[in-house]
Coordinates of C-alpha atoms in Angstrom, one line a residue:
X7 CA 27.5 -3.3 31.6
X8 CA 24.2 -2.1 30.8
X9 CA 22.9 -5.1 29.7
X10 CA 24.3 -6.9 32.4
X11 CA 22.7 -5.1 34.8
X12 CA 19.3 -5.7 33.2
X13 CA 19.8 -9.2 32.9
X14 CA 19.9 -9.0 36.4
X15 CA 17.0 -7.0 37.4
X16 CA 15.6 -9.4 35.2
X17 CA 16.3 -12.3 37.4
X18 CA 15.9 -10.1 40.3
X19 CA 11.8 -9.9 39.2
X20 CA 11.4 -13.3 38.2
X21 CA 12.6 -14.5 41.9
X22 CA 10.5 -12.0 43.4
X23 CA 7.7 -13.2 41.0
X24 CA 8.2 -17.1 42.5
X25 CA 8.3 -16.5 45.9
X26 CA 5.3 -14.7 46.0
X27 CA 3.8 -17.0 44.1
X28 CA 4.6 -19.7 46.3
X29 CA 3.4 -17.7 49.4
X30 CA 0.4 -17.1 47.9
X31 CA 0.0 -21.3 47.6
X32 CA 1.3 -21.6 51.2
X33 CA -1.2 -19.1 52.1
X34 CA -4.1 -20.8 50.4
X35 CA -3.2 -24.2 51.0
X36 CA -3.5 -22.9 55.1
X37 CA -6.8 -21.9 54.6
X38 CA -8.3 -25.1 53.6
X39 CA -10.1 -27.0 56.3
X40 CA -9.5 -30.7 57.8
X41 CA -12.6 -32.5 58.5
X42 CA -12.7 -34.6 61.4
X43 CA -15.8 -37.6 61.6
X44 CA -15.8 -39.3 64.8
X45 CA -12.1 -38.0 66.1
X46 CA -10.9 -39.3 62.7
X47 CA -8.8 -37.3 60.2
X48 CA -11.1 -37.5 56.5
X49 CA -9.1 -38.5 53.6
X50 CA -10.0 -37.3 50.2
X51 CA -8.5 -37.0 46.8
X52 CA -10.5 -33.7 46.3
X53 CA -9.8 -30.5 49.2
X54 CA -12.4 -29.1 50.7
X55 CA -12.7 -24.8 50.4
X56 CA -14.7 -22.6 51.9
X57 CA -17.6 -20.5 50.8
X58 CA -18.8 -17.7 52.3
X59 CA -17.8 -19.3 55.6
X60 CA -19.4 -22.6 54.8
X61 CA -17.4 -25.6 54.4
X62 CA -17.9 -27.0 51.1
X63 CA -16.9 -30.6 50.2
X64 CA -17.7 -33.4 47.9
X65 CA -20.4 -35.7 48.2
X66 CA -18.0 -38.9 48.2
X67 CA -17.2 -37.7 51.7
X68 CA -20.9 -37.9 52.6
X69 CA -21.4 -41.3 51.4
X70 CA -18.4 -42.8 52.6
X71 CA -17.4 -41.2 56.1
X72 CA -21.3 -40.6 57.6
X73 CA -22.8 -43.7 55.9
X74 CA -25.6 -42.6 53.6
X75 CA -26.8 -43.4 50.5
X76 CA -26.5 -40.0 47.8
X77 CA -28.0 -40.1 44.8
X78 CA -27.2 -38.1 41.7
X79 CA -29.9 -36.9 39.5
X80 CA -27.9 -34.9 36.3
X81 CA -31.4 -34.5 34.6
X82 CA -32.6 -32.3 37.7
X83 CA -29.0 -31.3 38.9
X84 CA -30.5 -32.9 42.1
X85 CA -28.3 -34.3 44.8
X86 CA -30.5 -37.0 47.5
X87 CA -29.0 -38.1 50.2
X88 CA -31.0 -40.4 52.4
X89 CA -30.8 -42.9 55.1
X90 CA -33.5 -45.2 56.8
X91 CA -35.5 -42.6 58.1
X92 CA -34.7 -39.4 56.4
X93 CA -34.5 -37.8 52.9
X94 CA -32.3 -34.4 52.1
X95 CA -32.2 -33.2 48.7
X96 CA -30.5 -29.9 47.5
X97 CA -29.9 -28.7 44.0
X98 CA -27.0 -27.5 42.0
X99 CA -27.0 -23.5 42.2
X100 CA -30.1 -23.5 44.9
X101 CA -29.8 -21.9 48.1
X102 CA -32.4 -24.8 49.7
X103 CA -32.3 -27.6 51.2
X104 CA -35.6 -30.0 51.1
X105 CA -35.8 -32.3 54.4
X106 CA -38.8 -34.6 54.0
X107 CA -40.5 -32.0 52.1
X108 CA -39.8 -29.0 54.3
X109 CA -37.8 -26.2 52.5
X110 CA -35.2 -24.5 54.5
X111 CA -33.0 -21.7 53.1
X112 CA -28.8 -22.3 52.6
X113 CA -26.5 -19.8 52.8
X114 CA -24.2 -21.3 50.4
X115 CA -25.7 -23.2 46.9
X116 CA -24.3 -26.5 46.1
X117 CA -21.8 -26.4 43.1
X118 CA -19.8 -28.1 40.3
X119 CA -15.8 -28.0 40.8
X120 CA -13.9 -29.7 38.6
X121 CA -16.5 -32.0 37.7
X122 CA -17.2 -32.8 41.3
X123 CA -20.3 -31.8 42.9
X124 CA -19.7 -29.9 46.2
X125 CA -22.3 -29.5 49.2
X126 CA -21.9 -27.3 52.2
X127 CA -20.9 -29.7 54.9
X128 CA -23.0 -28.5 58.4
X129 CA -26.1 -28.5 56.6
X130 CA -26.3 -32.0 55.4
X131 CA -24.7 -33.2 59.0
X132 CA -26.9 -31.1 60.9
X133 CA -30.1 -32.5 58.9
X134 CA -29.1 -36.1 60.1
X135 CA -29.1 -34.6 63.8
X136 CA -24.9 -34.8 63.8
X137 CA -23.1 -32.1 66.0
X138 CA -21.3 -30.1 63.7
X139 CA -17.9 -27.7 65.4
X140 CA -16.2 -25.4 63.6
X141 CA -12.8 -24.6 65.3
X142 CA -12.0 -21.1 64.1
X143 CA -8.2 -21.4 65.1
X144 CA -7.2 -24.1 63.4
X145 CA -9.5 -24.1 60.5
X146 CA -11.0 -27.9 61.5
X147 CA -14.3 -28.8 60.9
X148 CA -16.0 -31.5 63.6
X149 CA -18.6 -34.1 63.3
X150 CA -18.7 -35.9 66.8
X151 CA -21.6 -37.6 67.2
X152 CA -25.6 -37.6 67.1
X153 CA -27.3 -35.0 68.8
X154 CA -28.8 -35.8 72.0
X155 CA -33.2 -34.5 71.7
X156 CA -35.1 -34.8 74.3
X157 CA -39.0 -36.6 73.9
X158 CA -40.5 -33.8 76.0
X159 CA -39.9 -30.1 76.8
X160 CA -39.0 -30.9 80.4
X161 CA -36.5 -33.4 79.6
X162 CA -34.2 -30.3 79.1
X163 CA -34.5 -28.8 82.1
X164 CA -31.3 -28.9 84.2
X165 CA -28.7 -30.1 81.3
X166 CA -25.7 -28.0 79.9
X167 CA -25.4 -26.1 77.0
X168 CA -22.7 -25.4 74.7
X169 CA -23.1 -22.4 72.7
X170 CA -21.9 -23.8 68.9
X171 CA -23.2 -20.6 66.4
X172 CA -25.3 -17.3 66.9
X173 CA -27.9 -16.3 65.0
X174 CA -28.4 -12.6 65.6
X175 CA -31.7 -12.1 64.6
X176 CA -33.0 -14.6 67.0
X177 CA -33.1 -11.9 69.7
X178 CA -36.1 -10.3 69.6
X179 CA -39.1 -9.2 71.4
X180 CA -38.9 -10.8 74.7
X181 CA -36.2 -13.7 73.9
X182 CA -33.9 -11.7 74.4
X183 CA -30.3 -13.4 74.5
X184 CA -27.7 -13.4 77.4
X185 CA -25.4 -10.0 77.0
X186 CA -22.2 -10.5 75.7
X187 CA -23.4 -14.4 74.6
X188 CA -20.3 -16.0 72.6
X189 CA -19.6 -18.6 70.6
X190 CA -17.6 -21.2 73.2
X191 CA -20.2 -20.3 76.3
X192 CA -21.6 -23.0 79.1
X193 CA -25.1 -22.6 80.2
X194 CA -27.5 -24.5 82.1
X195 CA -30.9 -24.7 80.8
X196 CA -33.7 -23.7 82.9
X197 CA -36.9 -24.1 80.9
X198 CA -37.6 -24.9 76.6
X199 CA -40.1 -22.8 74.8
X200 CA -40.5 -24.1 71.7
X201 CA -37.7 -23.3 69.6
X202 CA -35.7 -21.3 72.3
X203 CA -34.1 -22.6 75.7
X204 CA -34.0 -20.2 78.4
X205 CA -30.6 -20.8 80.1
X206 CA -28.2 -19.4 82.8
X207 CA -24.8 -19.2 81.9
X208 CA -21.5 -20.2 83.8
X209 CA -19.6 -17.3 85.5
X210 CA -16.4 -18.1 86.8
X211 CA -15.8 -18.4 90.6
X212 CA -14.9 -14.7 91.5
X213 CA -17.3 -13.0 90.7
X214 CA -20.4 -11.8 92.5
X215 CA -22.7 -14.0 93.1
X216 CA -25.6 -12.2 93.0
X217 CA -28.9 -12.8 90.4
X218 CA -27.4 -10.8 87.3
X219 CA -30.2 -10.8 84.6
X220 CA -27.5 -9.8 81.8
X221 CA -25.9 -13.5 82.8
X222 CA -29.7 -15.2 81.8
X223 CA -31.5 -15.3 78.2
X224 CA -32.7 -17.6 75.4
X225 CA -31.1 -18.7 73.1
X226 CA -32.0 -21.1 69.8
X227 CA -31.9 -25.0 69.8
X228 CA -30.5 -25.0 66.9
X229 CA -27.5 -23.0 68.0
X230 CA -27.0 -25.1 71.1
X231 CA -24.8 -28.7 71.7
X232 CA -26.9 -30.4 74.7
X233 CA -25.0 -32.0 77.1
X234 CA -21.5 -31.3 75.5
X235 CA -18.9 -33.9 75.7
X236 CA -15.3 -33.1 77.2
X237 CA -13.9 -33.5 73.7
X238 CA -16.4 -30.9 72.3
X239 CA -15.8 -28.6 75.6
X240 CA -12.0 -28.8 74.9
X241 CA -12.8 -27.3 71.4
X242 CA -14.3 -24.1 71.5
X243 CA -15.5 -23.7 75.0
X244 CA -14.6 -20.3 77.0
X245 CA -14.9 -21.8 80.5
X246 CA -12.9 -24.1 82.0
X247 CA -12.5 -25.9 85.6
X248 CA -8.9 -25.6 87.1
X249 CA -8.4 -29.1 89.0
X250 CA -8.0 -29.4 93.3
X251 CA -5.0 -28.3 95.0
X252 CA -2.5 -25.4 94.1
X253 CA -2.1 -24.8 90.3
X254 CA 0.9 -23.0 88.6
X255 CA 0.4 -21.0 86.6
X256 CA 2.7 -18.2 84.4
X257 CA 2.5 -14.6 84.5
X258 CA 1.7 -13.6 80.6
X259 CA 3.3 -10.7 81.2
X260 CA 6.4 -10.6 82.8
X261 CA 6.2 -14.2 83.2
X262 CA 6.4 -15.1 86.7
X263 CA 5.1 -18.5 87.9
X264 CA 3.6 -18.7 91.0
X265 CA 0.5 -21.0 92.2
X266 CA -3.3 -20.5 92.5
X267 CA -6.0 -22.2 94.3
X268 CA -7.6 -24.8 92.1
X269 CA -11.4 -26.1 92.2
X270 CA -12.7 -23.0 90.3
X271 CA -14.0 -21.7 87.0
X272 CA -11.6 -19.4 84.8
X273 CA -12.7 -17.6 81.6
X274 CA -10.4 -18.9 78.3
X275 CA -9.1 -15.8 76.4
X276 CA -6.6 -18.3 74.2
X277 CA -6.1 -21.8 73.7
X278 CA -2.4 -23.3 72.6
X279 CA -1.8 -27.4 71.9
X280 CA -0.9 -27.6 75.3
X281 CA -1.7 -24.9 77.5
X282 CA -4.5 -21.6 78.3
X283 CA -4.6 -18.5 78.2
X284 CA -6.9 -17.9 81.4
X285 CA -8.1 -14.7 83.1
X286 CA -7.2 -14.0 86.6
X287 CA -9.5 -12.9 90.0
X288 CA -9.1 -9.5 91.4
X289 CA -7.6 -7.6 88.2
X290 CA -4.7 -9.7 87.8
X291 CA -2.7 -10.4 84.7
X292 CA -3.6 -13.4 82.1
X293 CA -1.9 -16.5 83.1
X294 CA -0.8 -19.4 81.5
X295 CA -2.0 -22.4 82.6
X296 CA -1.0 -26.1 81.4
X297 CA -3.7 -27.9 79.9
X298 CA -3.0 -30.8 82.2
X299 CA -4.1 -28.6 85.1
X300 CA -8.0 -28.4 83.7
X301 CA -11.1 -30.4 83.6
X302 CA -13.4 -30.2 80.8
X303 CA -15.9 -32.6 82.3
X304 CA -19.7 -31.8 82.8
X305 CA -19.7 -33.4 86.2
X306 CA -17.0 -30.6 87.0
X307 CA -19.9 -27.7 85.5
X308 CA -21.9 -28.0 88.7
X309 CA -22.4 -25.4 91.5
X310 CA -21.4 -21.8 90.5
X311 CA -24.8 -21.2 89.3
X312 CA -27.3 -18.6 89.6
X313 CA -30.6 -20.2 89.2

């Protein structure tokens, strides 16, 4: 008997011992990001991780997805990746990155893996001008196209602005950022100094609509998509239009549906595959409304605004 029941607390602990060790694979396997180029899944025999919050993947997908030429120096451990008009090179264990012969500091080195060399992602797209999104939900990295730079200063002026990373120690002295700025936020751009764009963001329709300073601020090029695509908005943006006419919309909490006016801003507090999580005027409850019921649009991010 005594041996019988030790064979099976023996059994016992090696099942517990394979399950968890096939959640722990589930669990990591979760956590490693798709890359999307151009709306379009990337393939690869090698899985991109992440690295201190960087996505790190292997130069193959550089040279084959975004179309430029990567060199490999072992001698040096130098990667070079270069197109027509533009040379980027980083080296293994490095936290820089050398574009044209300006030095810029990584946060994340470029590594060896299972003899594949691995370079953080946004960097090298960002360096080629490419609009780089990081959806935090779902763990998907973005590239959606070539940045849109204006020749002059002016030529800002009056576009939109989606708010793509925050660099905290930006806001200083008197460039000072919006209050409450978030990753996901719409702004229109008012005037460019220099590295900074002094913008005013979107405020749903609802509330006041007086000059609030706290709604107005600068905030880094670099952190910035000008002129965001619907496709880019429907991403990570926190604002969203609800269409003309009466909307439904359901109760989050003791899920009621009932209709709302449409033609109106409305902050995002969640986003699902097919619906949002929206707030409501006048201290309602968060409702639910369908996807289908929204516009991402610029030409619907007009009005609204306190210039």
């Amino acid at each position: 008997m005594r041996r019988l029941e030790m064979k099976r607390r023996f059994t016992l602990l090696i099942a517990m011992v394979m399950l968890l060790t096939a959640m722990a694979t589930n669990v990591f396997a979760s956590s490693d990001p798709n890359i999307y180029i151009h709306n379009q899944i990337v393939k690869t025999d090698v899985v991109p991780f992440i690295k201190n919050e960087r996505t790190m993947v292997p130069l193959r997908i550089i040279s084959e997805n975004l179309g430029y030429n990567v060199q490999w120096n072992q001698k040096k451990q130098e990667v070079k990746v270069s197109d027509r008009n533009l040379e980027v090179k980083l080296y293994i264990g490095k936290k820089e990155i050398i574009n044209n012969n300006h030095k810029e500091v990584l946060d994340v080195a470029p590594l060896i893996k299972n003899d594949r060399t691995f370079v953080p992602l946004r960097c090298i797209a960002e360096a080629f001008n490419q609009v780089v999104i990081w959806d935090q939900k779902a763990r998907n990295v973005h590239i959606t196209r070539e940045k849109d730079i204006p020749s002059n200063k002016n030529d800002y002026i009056g576009r939109f602005v989606l708010i793509n990373s925050i660099d905290v120690s930006s806001s200083k002295g008197d460039k000072k950022s919006p209050e409450s700025l978030r990753i996901g936020d719409v702004g229109l751009i008012l005037k460019s100094e220099g590295d900074y764009l002094y913008i005013d963001l979107i405020k749903p329709q609802g509330e006041a609509t007086e000059d609030w300073s706290f709604a107005k601020g600068y905030v880094l090029k670099k952190d910035c998509i000008l002129n965001p695509r619907p496709n880019e908005l429907d991403l990570i943006s926190n604002v969203c239009r609800l269409k003309n006419g009466q909307i439904k919309v359901q109760d989050s909490i003791n899920g009621e549906t009932y209709e709302v006016d449409g033609n109106r801003f409305a902050n995002i507090k969640r986003k699902e595959k097919n619906q949002l999580l929206i707030e409501m005027p006048g201290g309602a409850n968060s409702a639910w409304v369908s996807k289908n019921d929204v516009d991402f649009g610029l030409e619907y991010f007009t009005g609204n605004l306190n210039n």
